[in-house]
mmCIF file of C-alpha atoms in Angstrom:
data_model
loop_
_atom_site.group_PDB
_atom_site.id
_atom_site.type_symbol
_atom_site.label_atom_id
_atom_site.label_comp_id
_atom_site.label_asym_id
_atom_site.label_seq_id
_atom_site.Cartn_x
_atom_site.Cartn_y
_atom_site.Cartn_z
ATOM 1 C CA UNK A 1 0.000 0.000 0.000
ATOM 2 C CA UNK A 2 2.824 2.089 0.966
ATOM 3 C CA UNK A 3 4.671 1.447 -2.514
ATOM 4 C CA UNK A 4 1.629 2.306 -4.197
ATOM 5 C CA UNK A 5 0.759 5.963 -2.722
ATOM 6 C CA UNK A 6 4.068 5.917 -3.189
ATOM 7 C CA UNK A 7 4.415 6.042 -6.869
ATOM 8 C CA UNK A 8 1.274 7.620 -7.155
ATOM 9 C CA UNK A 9 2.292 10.888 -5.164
ATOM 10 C CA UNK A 10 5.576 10.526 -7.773
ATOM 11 C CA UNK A 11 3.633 10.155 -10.629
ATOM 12 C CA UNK A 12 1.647 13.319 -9.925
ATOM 13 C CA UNK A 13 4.431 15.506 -8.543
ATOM 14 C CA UNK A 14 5.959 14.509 -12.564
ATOM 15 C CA UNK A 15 3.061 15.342 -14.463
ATOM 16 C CA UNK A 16 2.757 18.634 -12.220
ATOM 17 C CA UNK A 17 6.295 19.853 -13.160
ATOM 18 C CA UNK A 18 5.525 18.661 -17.086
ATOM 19 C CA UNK A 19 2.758 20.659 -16.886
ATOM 20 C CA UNK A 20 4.403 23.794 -16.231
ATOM 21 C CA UNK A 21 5.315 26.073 -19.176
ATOM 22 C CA UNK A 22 8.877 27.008 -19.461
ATOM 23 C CA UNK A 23 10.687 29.114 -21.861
ATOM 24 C CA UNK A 24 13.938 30.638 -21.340
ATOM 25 C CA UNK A 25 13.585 30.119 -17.690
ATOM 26 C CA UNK A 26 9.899 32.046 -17.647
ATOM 27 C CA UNK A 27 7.862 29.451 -15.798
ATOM 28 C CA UNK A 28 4.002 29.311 -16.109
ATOM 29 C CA UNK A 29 2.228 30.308 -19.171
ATOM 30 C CA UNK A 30 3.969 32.244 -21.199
ATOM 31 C CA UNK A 31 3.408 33.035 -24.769
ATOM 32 C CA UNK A 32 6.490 32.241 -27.065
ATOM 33 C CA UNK A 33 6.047 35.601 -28.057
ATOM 34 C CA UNK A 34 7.881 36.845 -24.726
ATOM 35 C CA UNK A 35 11.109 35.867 -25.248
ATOM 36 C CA UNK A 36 11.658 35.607 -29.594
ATOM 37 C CA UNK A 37 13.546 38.108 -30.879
ATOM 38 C CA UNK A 38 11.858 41.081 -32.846
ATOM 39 C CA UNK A 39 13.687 41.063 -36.266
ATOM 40 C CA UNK A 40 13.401 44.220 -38.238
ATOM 41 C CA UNK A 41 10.590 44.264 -41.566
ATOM 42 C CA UNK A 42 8.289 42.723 -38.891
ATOM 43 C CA UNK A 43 4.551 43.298 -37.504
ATOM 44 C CA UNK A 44 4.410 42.068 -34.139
ATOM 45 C CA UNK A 45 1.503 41.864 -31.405
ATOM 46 C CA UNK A 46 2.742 43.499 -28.183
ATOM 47 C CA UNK A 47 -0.537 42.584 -26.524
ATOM 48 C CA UNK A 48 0.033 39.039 -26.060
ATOM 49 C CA UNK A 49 -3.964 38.164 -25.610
ATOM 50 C CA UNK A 50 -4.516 39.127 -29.320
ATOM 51 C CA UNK A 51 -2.153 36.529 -30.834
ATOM 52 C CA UNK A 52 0.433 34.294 -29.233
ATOM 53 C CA UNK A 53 1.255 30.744 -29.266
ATOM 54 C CA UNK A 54 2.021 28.855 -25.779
ATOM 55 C CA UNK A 55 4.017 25.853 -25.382
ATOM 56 C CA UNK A 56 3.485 23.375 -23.139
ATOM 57 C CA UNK A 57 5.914 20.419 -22.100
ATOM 58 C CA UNK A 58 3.944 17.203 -21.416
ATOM 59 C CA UNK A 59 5.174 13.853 -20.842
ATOM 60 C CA UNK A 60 4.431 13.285 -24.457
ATOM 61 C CA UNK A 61 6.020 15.837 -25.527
ATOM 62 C CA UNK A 62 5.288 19.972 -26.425
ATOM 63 C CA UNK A 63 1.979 20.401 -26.755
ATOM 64 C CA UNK A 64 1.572 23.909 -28.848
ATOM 65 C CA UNK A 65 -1.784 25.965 -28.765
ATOM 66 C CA UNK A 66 -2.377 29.293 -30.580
ATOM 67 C CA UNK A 67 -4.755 32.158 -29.096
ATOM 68 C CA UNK A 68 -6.021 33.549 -32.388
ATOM 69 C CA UNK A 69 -8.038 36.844 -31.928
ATOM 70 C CA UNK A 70 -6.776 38.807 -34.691
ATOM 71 C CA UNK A 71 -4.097 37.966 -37.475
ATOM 72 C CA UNK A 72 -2.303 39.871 -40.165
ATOM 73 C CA UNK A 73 -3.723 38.942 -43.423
ATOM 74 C CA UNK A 74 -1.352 40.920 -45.811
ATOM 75 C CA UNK A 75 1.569 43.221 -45.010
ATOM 76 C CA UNK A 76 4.012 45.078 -47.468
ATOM 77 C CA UNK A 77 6.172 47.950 -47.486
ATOM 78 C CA UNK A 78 7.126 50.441 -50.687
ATOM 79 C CA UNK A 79 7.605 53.827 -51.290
ATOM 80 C CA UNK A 80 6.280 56.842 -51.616
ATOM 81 C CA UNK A 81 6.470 59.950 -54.360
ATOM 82 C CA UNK A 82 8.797 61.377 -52.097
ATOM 83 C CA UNK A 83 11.171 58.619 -51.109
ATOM 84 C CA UNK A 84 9.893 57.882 -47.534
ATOM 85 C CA UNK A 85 8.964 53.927 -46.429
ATOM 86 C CA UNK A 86 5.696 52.756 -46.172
ATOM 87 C CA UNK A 87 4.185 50.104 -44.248
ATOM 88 C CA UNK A 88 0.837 48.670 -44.259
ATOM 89 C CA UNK A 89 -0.475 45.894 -43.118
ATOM 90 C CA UNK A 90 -3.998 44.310 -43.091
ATOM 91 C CA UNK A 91 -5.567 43.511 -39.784
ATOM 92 C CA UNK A 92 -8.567 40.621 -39.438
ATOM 93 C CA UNK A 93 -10.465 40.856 -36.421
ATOM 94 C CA UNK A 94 -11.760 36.674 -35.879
ATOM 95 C CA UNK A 95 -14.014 37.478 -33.298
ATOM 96 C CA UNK A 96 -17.727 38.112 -33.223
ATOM 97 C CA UNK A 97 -16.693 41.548 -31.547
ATOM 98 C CA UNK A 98 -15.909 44.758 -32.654
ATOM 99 C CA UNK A 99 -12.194 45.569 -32.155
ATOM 100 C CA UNK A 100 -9.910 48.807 -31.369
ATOM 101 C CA UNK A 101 -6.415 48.106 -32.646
ATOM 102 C CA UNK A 102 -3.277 50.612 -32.147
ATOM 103 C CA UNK A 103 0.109 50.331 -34.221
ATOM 104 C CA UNK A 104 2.995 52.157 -33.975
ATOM 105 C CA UNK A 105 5.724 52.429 -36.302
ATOM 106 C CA UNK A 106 9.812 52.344 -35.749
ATOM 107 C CA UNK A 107 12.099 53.213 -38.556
ATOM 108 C CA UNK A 108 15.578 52.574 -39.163
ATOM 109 C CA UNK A 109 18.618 53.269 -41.058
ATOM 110 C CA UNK A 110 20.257 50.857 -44.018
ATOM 111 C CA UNK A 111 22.834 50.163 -41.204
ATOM 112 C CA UNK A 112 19.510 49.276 -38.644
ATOM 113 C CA UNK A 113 20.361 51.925 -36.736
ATOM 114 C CA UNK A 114 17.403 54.379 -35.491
ATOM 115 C CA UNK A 115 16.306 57.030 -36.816
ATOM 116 C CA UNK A 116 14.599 58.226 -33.919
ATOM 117 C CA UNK A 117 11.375 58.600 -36.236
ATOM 118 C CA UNK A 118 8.839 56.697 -33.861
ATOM 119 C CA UNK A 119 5.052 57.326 -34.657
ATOM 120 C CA UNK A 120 2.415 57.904 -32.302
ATOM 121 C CA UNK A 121 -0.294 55.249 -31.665
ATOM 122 C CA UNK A 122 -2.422 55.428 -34.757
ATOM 123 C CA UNK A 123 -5.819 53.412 -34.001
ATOM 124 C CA UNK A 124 -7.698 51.619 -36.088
ATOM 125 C CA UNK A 125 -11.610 49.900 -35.852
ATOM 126 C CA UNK A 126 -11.606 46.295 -36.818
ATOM 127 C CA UNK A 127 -15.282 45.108 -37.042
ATOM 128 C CA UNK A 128 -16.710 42.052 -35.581
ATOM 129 C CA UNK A 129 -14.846 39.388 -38.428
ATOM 130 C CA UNK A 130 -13.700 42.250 -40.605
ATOM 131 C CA UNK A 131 -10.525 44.073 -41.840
ATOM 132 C CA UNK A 132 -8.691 47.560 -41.334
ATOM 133 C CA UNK A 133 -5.606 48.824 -42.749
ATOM 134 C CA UNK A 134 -3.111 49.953 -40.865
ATOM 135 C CA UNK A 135 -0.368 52.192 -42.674
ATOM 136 C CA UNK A 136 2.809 54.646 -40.948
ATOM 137 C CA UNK A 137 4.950 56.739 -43.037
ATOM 138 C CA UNK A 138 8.441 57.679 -42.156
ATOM 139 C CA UNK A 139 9.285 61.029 -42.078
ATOM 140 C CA UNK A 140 12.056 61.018 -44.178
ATOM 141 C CA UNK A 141 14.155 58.940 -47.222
ATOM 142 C CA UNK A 142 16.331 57.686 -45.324
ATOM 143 C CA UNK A 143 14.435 54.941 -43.367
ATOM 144 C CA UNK A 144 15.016 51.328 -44.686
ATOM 145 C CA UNK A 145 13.721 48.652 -41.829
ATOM 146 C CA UNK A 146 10.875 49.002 -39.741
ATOM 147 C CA UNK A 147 9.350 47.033 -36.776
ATOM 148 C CA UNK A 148 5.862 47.621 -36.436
ATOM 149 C CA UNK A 149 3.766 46.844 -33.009
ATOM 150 C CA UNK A 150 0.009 46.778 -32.317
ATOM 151 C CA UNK A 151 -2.150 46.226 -29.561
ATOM 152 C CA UNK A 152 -5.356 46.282 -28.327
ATOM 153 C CA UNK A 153 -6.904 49.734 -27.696
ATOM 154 C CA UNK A 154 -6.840 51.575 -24.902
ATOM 155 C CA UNK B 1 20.326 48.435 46.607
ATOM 156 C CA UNK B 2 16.879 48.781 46.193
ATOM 157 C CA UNK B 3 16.960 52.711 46.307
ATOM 158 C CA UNK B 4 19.178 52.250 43.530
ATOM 159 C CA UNK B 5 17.486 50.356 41.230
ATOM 160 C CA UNK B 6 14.851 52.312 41.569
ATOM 161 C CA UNK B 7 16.019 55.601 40.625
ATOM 162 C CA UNK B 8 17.682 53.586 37.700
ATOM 163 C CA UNK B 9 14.724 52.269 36.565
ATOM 164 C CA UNK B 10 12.445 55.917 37.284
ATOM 165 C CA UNK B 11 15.404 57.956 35.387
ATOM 166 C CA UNK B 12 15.167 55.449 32.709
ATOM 167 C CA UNK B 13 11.402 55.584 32.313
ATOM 168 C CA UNK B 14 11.385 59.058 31.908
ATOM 169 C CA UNK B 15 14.242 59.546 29.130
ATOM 170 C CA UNK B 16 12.215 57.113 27.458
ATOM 171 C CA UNK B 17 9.193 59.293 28.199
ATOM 172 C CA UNK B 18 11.216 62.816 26.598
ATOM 173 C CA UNK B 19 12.338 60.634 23.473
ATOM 174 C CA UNK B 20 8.816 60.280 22.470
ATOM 175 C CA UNK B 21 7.937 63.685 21.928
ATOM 176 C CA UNK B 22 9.875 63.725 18.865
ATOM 177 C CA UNK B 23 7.718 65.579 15.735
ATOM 178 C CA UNK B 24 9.434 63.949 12.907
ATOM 179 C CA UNK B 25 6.792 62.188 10.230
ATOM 180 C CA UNK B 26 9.375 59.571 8.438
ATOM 181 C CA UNK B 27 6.575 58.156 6.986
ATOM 182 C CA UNK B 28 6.696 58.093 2.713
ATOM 183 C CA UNK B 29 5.129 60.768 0.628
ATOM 184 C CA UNK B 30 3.184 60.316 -2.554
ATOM 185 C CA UNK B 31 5.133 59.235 -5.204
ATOM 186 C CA UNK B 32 4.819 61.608 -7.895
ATOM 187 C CA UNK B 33 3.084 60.331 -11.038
ATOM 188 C CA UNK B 34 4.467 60.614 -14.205
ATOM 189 C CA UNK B 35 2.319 59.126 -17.386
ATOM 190 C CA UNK B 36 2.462 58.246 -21.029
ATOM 191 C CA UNK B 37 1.215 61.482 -23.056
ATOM 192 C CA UNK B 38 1.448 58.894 -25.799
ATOM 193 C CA UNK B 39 -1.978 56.851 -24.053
ATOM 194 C CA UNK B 40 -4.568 57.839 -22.668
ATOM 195 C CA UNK B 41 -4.210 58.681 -18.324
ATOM 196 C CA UNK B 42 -5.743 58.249 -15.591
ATOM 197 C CA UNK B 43 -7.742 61.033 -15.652
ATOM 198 C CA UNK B 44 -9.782 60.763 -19.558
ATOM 199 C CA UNK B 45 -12.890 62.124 -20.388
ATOM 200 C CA UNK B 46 -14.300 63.070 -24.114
ATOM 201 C CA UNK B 47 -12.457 66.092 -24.304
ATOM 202 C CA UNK B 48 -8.935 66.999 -26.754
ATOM 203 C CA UNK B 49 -6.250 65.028 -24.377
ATOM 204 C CA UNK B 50 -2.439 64.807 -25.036
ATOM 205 C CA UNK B 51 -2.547 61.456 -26.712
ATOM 206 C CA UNK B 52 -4.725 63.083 -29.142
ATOM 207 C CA UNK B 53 -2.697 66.190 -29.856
ATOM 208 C CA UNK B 54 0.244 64.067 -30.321
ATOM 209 C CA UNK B 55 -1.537 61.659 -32.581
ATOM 210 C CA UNK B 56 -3.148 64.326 -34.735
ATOM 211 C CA UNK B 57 -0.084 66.484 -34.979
ATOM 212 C CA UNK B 58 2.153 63.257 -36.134
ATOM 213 C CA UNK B 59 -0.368 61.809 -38.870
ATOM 214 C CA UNK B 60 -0.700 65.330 -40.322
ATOM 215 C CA UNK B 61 3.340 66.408 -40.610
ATOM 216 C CA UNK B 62 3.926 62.379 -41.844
ATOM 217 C CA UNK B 63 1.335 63.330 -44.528
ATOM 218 C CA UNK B 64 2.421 66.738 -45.047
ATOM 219 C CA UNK B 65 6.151 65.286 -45.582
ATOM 220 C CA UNK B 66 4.619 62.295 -48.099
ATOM 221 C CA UNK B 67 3.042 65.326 -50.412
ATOM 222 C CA UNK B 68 4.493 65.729 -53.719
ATOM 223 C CA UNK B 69 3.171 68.781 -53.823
ATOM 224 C CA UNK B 70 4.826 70.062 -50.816
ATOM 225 C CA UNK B 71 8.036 68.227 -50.622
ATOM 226 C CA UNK B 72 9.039 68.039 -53.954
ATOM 227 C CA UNK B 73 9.961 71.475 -55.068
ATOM 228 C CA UNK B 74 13.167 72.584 -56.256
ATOM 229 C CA UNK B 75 12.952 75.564 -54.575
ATOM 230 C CA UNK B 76 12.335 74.576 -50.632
ATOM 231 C CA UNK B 77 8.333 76.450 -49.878
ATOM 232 C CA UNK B 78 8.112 79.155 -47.297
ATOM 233 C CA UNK B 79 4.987 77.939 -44.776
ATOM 234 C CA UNK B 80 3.159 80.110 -42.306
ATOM 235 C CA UNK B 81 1.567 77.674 -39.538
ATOM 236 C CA UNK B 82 0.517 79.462 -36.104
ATOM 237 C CA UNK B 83 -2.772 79.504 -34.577
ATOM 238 C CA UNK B 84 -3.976 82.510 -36.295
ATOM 239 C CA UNK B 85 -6.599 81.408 -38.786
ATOM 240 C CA UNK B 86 -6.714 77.825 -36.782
ATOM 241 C CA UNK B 87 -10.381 78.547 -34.930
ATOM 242 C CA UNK B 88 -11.892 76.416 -32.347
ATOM 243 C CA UNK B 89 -15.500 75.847 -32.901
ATOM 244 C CA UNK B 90 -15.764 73.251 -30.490
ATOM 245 C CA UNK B 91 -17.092 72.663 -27.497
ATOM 246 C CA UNK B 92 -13.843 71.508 -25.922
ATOM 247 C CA UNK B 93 -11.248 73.614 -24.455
ATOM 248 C CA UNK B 94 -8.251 73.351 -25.821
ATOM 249 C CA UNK B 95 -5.120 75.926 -26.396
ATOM 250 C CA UNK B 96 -4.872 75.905 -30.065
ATOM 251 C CA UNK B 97 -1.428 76.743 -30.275
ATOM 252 C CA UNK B 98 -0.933 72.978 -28.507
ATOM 253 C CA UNK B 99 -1.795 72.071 -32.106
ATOM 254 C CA UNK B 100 0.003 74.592 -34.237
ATOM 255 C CA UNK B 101 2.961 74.662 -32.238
ATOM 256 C CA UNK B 102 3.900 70.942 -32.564
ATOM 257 C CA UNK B 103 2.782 70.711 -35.979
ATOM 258 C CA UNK B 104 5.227 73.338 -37.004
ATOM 259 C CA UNK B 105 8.753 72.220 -34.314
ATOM 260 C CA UNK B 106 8.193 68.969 -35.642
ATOM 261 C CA UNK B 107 7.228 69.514 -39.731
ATOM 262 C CA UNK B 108 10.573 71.778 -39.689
ATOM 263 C CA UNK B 109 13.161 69.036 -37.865
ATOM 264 C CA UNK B 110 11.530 66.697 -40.040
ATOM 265 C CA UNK B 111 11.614 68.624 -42.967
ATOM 266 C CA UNK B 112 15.485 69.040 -42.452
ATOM 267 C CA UNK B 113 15.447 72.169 -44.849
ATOM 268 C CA UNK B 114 13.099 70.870 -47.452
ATOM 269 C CA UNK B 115 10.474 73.156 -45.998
ATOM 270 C CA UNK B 116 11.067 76.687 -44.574
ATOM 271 C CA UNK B 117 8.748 77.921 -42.054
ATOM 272 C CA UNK B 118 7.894 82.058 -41.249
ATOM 273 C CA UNK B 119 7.748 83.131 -37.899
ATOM 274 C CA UNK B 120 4.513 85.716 -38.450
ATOM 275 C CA UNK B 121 3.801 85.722 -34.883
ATOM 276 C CA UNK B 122 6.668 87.420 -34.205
ATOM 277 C CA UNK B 123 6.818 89.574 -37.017
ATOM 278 C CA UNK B 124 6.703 92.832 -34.873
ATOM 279 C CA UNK B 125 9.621 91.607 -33.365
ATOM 280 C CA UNK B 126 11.662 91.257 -36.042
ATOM 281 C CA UNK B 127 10.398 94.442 -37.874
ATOM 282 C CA UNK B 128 11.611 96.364 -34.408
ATOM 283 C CA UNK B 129 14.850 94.624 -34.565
ATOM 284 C CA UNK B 130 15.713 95.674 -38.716
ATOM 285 C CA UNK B 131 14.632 99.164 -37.717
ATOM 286 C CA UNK B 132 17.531 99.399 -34.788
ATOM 287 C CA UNK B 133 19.970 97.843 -37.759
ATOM 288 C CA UNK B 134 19.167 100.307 -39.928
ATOM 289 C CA UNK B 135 18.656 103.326 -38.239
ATOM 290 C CA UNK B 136 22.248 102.310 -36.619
ATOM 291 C CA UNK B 137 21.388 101.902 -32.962
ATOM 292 C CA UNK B 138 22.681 98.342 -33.182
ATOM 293 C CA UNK B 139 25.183 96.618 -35.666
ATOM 294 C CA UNK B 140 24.032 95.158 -39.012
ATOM 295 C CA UNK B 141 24.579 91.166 -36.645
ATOM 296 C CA UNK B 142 26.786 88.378 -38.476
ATOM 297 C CA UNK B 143 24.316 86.471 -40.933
ATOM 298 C CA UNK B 144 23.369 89.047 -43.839
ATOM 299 C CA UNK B 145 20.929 92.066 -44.744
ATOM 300 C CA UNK B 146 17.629 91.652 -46.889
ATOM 301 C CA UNK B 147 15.613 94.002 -48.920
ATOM 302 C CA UNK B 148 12.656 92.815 -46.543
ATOM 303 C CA UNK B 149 11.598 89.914 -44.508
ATOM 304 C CA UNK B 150 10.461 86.645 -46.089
ATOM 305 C CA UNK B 151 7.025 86.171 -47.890
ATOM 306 C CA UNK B 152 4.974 82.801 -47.399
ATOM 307 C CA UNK B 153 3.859 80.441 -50.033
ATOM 308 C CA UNK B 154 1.525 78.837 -47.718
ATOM 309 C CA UNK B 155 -0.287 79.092 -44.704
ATOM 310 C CA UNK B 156 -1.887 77.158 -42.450
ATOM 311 C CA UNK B 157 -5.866 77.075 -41.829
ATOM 312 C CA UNK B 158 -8.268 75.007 -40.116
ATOM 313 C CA UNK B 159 -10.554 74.020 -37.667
ATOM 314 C CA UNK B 160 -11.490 72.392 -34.596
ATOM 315 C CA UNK B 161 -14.820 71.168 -34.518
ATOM 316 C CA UNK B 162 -17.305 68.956 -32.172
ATOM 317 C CA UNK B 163 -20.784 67.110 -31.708
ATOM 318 C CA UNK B 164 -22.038 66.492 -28.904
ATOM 319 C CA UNK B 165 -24.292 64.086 -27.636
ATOM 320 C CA UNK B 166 -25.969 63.226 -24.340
ATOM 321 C CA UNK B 167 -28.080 60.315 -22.606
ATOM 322 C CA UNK B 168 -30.076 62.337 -20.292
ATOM 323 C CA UNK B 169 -30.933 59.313 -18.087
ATOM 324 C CA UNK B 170 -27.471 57.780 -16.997
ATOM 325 C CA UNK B 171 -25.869 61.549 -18.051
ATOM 326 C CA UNK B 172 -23.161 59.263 -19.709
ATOM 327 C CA UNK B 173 -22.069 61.852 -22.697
ATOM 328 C CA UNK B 174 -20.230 61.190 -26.378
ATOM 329 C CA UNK B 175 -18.530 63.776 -28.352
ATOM 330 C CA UNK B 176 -17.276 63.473 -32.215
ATOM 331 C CA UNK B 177 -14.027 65.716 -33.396
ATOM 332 C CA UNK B 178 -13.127 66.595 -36.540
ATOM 333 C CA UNK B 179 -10.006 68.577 -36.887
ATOM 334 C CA UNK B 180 -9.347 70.198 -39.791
ATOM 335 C CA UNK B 181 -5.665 71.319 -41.182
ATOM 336 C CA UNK B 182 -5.792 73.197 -44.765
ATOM 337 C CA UNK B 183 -2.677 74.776 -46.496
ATOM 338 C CA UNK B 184 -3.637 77.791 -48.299
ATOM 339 C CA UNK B 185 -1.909 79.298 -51.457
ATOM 340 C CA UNK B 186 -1.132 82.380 -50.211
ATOM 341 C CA UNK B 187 -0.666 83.982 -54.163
ATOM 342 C CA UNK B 188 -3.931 81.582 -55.765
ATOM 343 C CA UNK B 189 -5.892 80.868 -52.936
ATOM 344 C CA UNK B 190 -6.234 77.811 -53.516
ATOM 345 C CA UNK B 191 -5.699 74.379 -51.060
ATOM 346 C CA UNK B 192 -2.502 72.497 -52.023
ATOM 347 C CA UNK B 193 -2.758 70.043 -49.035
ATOM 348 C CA UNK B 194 -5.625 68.804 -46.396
ATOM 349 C CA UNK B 195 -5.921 66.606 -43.962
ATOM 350 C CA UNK B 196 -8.583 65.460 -41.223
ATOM 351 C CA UNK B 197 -8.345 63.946 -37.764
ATOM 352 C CA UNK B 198 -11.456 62.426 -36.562
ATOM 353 C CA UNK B 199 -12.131 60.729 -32.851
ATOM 354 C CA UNK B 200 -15.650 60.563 -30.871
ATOM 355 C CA UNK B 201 -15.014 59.059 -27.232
ATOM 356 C CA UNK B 202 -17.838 58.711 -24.909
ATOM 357 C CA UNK B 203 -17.752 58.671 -21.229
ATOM 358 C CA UNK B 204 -19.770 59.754 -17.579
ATOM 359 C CA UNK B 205 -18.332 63.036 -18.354
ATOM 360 C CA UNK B 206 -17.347 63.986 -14.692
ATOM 361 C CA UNK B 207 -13.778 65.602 -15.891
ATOM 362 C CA UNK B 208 -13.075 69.668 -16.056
ATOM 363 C CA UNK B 209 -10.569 70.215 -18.195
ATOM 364 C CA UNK B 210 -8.582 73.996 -17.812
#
């Protein structure tokens, strides 16, 4: 009997600790998100409950789910008649709710480096299953990357 | 023995008794509070609030500075913007140069010399000053002497403008912007560039903005 309770207590205590998320020493659930890298010429979601994926270790092995509340359809950067860089990108809202998304836009330099030309939060209404555009200019020629971030409204 | 202890312990009691008079408040203060202009506060009603002053300046210089119109000139346009002609027919209060004032610092270290801006405003000013030069009270300065002081191309025009709405029942209030920016051609009269900001918040409108 003793043997038993035993392995039983060790068998939970194991799946307990498998359980646990853990990424780069976060424990608990933490998007994957959190700890990646922003590369430049990206769109990323700052507000982790609009789109992340979690990772989970199990005893049989990573178990990945993705919170899907609103996704970037298209995305593209050119630009303009007067040499600065555009980005747009198009936002789908999944839900059966209206949605308030804000993006900002950060430019850089060929060599990456900043240009200090960071725009203000620029909102934009997403309706219930439908799509907005989001688009930033930079302010001058000489912007070549960007990293773009969104988030919900506030 | 006794005695002794006694007057130890009664001399004791009483420096203990003087050291708790002291008036000192070591507690901690209230930390002061600094916030995002960039997002909305803690304080928000349906009023013009920083976050939207900074938004509506930014998206208007990034599309001033994306006009061919504007930007692509060989010679670099001379561009009046103050809040003289910028009129506030809303129901907000707001200090319109809070507009005009960021527009234009931030348009002309953007611009980087592709646009040239006129200081108007101070016109007087600078009308006092050429009279000293010339009249030989003061020195002609370093830079240079001109016939006369610069002529615009374009100025600046627009408007501030709101509709208001209220549910009489829970007194919960909404009110719609629209902020207008127009650049005039100061020779044609015609518009060469326009934009529009629009926002409508709604709240329980309990906030007195000065």
């Amino acid at each position: 009997m003793k043997t038993k309770l035993a392995l039983v207590t060790a068998l939970v205590l194991t799946l307990a600790a498998c359980g646990t998320t853990t990424q780069n020493g976060y424990t608990g659930a933490n998007p994957v998100q959190r700890t990646t890298t922003n590369e430049l010429n990206t769109i990323v979601f700052i507000d982790h409950s609009l789109n992340r994926t979690d990772i989970t270790k199990t005893m049989f092995g990573e178990k990945v789910s993705n919170t899907v509340k609103v996704t970037l359809d298209r995305s593209g950067m050119s630009n303009t008649a007067t040499g600065q860089l555009e980005v747009w990108t198009m936002i789908r809202n999944r839900t059966d709710y209206d949605l308030q998304i804000e993006g900002k836009a950060l430019f850089f330099d060929a060599n990456q480096a900043p240009l200090m030309d960071e725009s203000m939060w620029r909102r934009v209404f997403v309706p219930a299953n439908g799509t907005a555009i989001y688009k930033e200019t930079s302010l001058n020629n000489r912007a070549e990357y960007f990293l773009v971030e969104l988030r919900e409204g506030r | 023995m006794k005695y002794f202890l006694l007057t130890v312990a009664a001399s004791t009691m009483v420096l203990a008794g003087c050291q708790s008079t002291s008036t000192i408040d070591n507690s901690a203060g209230r930390a002061t509070v600094y916030e995002d202009t960039r997002s909305p506060g803690k304080v928000q009603g349906v009023g013009v609030e920083s976050q939207d002053i900074m938004a509506v300046t930014d998206q208007m210089m990034r599309d001033m500075l994306s006009n061919p119109q504007l930007m692509n000139r060989d010679v670099s346009p001379r561009i009046i913007i103050d809040s003289q002609y910028f009129t506030n027919e809303s129901s907000s209060r707001i200090n319109k140069n809070m507009l005009t004032d960021r527009l234009r610092i931030n348009l002309n270290r953007a611009a980087n010399g592709r646009l040239t801006f006129v200081g108007r405003e101070y016109a007087d000013m600078v009308e006092k000053e050429r009279d000293l030069k010339r009249m030989g009270v003061v020195d002609g300065g370093t830079i240079r002497s001109t016939q006369a002081t610069a002529g615009a191309d374009f100025r600046l025009v627009g408007r501030i403008m709101s509709l208001d709405a209220m549910d009489t029942q829970s007194q919960e209030r909404s009110r719609y912007h629209q902020i207008t920016f127009e650049l005039i051609d100061l020779e044609l009269g015609t518009y060469v560039w326009s934009g529009m900001y629009e926002f409508k918040k709604s709240a329980q409108d309990d906030i007195m903005y000065r």
